[in-house]
Coordinates of N, CA and C and ligand atoms in Angstrom, one line a residue:
X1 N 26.2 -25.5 -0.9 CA 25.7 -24.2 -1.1 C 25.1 -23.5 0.2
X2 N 24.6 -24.4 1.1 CA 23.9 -23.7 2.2 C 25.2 -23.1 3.5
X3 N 26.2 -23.4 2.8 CA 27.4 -23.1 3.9 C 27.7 -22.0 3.6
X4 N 27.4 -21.4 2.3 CA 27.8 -20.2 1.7 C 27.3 -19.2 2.3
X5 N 28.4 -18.1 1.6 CA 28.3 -16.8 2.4 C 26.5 -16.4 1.7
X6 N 26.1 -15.9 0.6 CA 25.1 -16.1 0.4 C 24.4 -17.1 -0.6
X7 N 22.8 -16.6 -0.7 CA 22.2 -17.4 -1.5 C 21.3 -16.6 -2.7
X8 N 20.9 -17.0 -3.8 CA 19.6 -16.4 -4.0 C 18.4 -17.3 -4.6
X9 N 17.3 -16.6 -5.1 CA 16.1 -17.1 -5.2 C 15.5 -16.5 -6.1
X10 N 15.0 -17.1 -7.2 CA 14.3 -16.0 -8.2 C 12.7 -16.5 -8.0
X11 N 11.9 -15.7 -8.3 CA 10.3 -15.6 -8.1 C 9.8 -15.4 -9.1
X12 N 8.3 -16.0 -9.5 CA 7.4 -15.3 -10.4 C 6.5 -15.4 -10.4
X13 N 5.6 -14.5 -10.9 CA 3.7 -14.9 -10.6 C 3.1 -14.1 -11.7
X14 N 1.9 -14.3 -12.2 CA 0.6 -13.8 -12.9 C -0.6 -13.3 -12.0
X15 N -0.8 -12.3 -12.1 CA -2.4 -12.4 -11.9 C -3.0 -11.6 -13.1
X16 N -4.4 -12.1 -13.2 CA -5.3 -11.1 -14.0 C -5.9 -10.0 -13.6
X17 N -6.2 -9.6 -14.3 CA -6.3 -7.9 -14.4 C -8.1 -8.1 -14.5
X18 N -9.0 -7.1 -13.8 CA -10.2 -7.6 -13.5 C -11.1 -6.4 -13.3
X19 N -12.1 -6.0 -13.8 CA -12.9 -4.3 -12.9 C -12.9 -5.0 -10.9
X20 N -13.2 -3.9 -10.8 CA -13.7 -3.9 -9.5 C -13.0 -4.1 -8.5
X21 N -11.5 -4.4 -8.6 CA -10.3 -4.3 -7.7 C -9.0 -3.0 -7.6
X22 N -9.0 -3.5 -6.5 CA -8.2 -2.1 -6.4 C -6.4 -2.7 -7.0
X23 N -5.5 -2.1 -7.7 CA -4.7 -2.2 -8.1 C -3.3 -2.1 -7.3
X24 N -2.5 -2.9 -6.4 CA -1.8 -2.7 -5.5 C -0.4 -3.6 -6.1
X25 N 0.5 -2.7 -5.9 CA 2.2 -3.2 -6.7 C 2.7 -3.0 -5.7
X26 N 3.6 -4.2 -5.2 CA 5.0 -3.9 -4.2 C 4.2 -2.9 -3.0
X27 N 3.2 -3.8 -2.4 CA 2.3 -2.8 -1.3 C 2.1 -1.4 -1.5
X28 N 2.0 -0.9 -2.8 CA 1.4 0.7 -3.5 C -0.1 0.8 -4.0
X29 N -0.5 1.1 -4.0 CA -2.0 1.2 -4.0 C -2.0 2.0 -5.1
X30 N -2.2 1.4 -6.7 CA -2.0 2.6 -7.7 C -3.4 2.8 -8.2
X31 N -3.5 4.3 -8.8 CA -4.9 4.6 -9.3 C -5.3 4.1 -10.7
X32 N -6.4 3.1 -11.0 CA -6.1 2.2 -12.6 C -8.1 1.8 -12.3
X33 N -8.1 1.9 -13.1 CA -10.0 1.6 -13.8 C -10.1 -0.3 -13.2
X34 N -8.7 -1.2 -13.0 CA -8.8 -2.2 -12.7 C -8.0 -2.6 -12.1
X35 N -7.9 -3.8 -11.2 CA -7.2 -4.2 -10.1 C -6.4 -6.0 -10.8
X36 N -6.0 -6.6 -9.5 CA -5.2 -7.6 -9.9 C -6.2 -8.8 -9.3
X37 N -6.8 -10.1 -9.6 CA -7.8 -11.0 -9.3 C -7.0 -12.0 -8.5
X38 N -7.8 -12.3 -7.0 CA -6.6 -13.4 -6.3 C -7.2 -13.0 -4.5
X39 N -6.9 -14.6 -4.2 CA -7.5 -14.7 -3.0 C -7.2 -13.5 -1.9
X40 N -5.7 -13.0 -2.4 CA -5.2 -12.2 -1.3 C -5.5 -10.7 -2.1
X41 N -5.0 -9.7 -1.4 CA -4.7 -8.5 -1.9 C -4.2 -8.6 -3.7
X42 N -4.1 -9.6 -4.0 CA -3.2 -10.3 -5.4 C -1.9 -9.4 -6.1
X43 N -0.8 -9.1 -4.8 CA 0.1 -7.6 -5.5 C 0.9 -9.1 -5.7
X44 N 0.8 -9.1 -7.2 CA 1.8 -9.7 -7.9 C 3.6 -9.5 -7.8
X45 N 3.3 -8.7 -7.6 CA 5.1 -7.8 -7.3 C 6.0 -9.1 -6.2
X46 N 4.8 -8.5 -4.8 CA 5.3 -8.9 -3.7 C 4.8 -10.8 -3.4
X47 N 3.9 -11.2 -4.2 CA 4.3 -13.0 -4.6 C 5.6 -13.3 -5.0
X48 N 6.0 -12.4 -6.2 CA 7.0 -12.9 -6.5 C 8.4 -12.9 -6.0
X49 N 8.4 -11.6 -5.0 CA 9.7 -11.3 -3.7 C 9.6 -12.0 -2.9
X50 N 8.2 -12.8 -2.7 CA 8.1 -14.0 -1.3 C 8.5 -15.0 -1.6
X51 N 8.3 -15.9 -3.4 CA 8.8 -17.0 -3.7 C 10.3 -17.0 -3.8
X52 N 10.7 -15.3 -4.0 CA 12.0 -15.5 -4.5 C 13.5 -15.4 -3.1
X53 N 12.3 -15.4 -2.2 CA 13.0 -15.5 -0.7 C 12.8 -16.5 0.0
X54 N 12.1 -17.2 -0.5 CA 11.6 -18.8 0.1 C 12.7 -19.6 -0.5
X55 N 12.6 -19.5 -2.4 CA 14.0 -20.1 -3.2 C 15.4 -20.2 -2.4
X56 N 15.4 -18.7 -2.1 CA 16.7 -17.8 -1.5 C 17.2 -18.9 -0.2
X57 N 16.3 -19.5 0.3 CA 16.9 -20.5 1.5 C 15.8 -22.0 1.5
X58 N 15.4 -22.1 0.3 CA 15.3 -23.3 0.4 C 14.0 -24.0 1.1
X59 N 13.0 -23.3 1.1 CA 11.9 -23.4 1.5 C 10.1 -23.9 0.9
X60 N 10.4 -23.8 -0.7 CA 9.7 -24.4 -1.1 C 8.7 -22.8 -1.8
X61 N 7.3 -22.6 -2.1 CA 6.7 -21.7 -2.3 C 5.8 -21.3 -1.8
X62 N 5.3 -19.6 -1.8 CA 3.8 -19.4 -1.0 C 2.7 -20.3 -1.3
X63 N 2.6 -21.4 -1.8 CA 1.5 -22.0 -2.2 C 1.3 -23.2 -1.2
X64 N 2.8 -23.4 -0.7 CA 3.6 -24.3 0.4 C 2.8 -23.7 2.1
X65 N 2.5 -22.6 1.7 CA 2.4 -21.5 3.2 C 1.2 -21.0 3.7
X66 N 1.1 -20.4 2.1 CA -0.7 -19.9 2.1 C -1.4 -20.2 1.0
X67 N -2.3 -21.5 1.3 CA -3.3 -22.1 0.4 C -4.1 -21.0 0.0
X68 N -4.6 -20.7 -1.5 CA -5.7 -20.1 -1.6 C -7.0 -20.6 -1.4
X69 N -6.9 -21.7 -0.7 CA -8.1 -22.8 -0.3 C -8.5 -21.8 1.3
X70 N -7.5 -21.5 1.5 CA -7.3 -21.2 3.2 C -8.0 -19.6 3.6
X71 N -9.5 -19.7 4.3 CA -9.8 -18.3 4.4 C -9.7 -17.5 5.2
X72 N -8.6 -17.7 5.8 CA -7.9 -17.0 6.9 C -6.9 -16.1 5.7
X73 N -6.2 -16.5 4.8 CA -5.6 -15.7 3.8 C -6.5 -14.4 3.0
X74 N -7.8 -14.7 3.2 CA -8.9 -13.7 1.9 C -8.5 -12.4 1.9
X75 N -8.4 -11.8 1.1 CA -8.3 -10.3 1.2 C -6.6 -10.0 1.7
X76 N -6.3 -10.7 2.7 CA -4.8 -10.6 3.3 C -4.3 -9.4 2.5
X77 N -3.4 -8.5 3.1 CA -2.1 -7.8 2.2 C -1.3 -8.5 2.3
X78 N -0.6 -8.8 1.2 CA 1.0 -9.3 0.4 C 2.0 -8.9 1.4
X79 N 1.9 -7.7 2.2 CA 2.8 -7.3 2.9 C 3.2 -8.4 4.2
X80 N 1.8 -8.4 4.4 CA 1.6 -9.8 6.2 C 2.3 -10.8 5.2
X81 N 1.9 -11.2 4.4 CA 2.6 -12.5 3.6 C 4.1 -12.8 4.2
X82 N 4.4 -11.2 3.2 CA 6.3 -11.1 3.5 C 6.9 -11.0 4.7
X83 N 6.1 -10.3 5.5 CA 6.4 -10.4 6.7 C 6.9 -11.8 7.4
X84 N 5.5 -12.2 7.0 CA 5.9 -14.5 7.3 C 6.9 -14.8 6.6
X85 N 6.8 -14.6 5.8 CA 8.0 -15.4 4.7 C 9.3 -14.6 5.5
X86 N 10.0 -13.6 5.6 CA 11.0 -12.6 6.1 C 11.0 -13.3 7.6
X87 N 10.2 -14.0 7.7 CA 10.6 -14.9 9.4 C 11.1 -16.1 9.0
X88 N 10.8 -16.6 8.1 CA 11.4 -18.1 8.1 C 12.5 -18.0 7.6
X89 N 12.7 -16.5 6.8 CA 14.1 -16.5 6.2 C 15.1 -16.2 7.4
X90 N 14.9 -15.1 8.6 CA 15.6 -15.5 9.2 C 15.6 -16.6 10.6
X91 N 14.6 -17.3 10.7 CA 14.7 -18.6 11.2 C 16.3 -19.5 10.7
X92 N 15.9 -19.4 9.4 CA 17.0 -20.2 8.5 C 18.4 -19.7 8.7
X93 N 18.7 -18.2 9.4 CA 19.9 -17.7 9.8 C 19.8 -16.6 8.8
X94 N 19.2 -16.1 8.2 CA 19.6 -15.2 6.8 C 19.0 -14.2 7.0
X95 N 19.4 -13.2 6.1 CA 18.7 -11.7 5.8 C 19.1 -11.6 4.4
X96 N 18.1 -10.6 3.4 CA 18.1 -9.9 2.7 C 19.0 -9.2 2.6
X97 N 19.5 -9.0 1.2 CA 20.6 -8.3 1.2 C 20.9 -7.4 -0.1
X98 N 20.0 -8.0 -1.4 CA 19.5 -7.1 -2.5 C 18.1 -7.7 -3.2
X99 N 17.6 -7.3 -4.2 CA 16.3 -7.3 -4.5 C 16.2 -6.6 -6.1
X100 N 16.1 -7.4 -6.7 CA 16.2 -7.1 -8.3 C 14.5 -7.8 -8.9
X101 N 14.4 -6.6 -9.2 CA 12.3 -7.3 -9.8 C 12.5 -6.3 -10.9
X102 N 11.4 -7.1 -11.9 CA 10.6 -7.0 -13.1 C 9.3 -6.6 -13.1
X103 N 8.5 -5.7 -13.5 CA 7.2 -5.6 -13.2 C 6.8 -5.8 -14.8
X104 N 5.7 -7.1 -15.8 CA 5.4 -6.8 -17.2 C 3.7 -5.9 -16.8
X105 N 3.4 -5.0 -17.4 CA 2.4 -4.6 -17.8 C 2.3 -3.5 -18.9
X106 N 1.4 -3.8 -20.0 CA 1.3 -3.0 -20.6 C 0.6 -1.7 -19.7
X107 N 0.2 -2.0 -19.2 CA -1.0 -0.5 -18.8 C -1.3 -0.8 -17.3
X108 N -1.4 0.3 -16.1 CA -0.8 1.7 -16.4 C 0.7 1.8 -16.8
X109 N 0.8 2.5 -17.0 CA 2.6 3.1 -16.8 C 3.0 3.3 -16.1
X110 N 3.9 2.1 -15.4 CA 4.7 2.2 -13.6 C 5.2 3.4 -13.7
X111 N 5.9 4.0 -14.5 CA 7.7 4.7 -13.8 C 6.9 5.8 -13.0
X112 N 6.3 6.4 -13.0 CA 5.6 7.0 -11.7 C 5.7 6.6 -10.7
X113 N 5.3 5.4 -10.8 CA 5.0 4.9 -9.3 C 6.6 3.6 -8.6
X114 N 7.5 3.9 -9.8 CA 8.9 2.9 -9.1 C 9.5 3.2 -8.2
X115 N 9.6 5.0 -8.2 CA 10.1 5.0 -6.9 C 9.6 4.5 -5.2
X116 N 8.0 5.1 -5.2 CA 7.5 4.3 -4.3 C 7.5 3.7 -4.2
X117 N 7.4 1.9 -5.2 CA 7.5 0.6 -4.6 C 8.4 0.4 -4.5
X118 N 9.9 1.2 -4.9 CA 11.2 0.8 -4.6 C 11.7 0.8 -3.0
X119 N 10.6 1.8 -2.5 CA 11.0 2.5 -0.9 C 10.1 1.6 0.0
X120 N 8.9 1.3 -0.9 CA 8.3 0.5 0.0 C 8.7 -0.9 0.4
X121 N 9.1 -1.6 -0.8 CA 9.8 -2.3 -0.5 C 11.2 -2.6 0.1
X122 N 12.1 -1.5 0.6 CA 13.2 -1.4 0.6 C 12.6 -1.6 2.0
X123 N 11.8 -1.0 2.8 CA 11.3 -0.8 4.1 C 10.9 -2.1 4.0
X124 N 10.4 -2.9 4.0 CA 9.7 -4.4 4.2 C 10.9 -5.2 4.3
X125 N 11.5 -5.4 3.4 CA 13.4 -5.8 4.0 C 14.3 -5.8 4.5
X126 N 13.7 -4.3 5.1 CA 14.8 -3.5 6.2 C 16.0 -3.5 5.6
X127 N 16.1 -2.8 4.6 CA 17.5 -2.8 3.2 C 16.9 -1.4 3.2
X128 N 18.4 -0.8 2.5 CA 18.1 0.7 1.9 C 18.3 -0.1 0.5
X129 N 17.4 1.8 0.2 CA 17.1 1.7 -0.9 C 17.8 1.4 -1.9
X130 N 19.0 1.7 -2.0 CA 20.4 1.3 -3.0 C 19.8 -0.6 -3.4
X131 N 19.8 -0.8 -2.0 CA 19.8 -2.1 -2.3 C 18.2 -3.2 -3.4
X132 N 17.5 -2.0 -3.8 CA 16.5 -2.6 -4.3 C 16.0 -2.0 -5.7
X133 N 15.6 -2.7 -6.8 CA 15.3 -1.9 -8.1 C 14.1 -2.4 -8.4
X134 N 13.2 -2.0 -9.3 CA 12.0 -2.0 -9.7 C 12.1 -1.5 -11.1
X135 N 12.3 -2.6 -11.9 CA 11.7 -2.3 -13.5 C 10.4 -3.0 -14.0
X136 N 10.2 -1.5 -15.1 CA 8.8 -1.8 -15.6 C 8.7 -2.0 -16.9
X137 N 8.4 -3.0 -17.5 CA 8.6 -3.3 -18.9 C 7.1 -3.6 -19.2
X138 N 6.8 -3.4 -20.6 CA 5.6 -3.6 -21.4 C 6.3 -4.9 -22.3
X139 N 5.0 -5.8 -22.8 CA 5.5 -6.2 -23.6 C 5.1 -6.2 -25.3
X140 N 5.4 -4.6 -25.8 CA 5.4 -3.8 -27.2 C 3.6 -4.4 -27.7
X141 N 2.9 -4.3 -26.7 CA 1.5 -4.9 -27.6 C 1.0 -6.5 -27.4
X142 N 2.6 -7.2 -27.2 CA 2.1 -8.6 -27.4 C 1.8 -9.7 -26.6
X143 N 1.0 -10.1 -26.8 CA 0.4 -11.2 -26.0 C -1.1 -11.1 -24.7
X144 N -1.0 -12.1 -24.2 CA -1.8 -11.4 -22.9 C -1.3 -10.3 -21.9
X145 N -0.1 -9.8 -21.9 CA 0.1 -9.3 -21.1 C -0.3 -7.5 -22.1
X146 N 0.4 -7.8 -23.1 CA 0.0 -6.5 -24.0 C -1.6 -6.3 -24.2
X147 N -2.2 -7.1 -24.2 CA -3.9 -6.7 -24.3 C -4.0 -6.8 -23.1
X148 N -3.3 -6.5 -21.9 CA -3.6 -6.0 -20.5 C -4.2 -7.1 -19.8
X149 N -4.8 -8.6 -20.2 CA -5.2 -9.2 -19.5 C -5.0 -9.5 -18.4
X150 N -3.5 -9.1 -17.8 CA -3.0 -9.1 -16.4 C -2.0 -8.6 -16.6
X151 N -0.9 -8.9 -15.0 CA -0.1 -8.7 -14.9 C 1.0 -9.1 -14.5
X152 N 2.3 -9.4 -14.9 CA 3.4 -10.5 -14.2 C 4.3 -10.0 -13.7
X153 N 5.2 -10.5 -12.7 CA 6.4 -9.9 -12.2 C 7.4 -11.2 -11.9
X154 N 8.8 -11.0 -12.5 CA 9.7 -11.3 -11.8 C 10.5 -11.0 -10.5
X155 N 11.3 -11.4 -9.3 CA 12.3 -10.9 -8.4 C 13.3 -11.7 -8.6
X156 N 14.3 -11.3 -8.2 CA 16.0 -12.3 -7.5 C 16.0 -11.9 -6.6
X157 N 16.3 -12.4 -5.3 CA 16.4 -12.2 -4.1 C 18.0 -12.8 -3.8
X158 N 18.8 -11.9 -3.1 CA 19.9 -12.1 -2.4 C 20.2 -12.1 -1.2
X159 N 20.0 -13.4 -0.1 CA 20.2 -13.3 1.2 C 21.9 -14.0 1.5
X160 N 22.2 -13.2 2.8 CA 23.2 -13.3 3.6 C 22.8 -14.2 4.8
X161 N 24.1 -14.9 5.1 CA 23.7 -15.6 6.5 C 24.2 -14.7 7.5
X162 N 23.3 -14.2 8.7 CA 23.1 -13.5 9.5 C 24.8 -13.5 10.0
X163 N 25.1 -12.7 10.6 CA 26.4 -12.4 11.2 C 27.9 -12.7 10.7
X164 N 27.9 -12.5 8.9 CA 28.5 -12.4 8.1 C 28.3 -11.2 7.6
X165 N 30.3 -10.7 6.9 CA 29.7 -9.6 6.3 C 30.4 -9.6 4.5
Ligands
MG201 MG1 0.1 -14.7 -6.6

């Protein structure tokens, strides 16, 4: 598999939903009465694009990278994360090449805000935008995620080995 022309990597994460934090998706800063709980910035979105790019070549997970033990990570944005992660992908010879994510929350209501994390992340990849999607799904009421107790997100990440087309 690692000979192949590409690879991919699926990702996923939780965080809770908590007062007194600022609410930040796919490095978007959205306006919400509550935020996401977690050693870093906690943008669930962008955990899950990091694990699913680590998958993507074989690397193991952010947990592998950045301890939440580790107080050099506190506060961090998710963005510096991907940045690190987006270097060992191409250490490994690879680039990004598409980006398929899930966002569950009952509350707020993304599709306002998809296009923005679609661009923001499309910029963090150095992909256009074609190449990246952002869905927002509730789930009808049920469960923790429907009583808002937090928030989850899936990615698939699809990397290319560098100087292949
Ligand atoms: Mg996380």
């Amino acid at each position: 598999m690692t000979n192949g022309k590409t690879q991919s990597g699926i990702g996923f994460d939780v965080h809770r939903l908590v007062s007194g934090r600022p609410l930040i998706l796919g490095g978007v800063e959205i306006a919400y009465p509550r935020g996401l709980q977690g050693h870093s910035d906690a943008d669930v979105l962008v955990h899950a694009v990091c694990d699913a790019l680590l998958g993507a070549v074989g690397e193991g997970d952010m947990g592998d990278f950045f301890p939440d033990t580790d107080p050099k990570f506190k506060g961090i944005s998710s963005l510096e994360l991907l940045k690190r992660v987006l270097r060992k992908v191409a250490k490994r010879g690879f680039r990004p090449i598409h980006l398929d994510t899930v966002v569950i929350a009952e509350a707020p209501k993304l599709r306002p805000f998809k296009g923005a994390i679609r661009r923001r992340l499309a910029r963090a990849l150095s992909v256009a935008e074609s190449q990246v999607n952002v869905k927002a799904k509730t789930t009808e009421g049920l469960g923790l995620f429907g009583r808002s107790q937090g928030i989850a997100s899936y990615a698939v990440v699809t990397v290319q080995r560098k100087g292949m087309r």
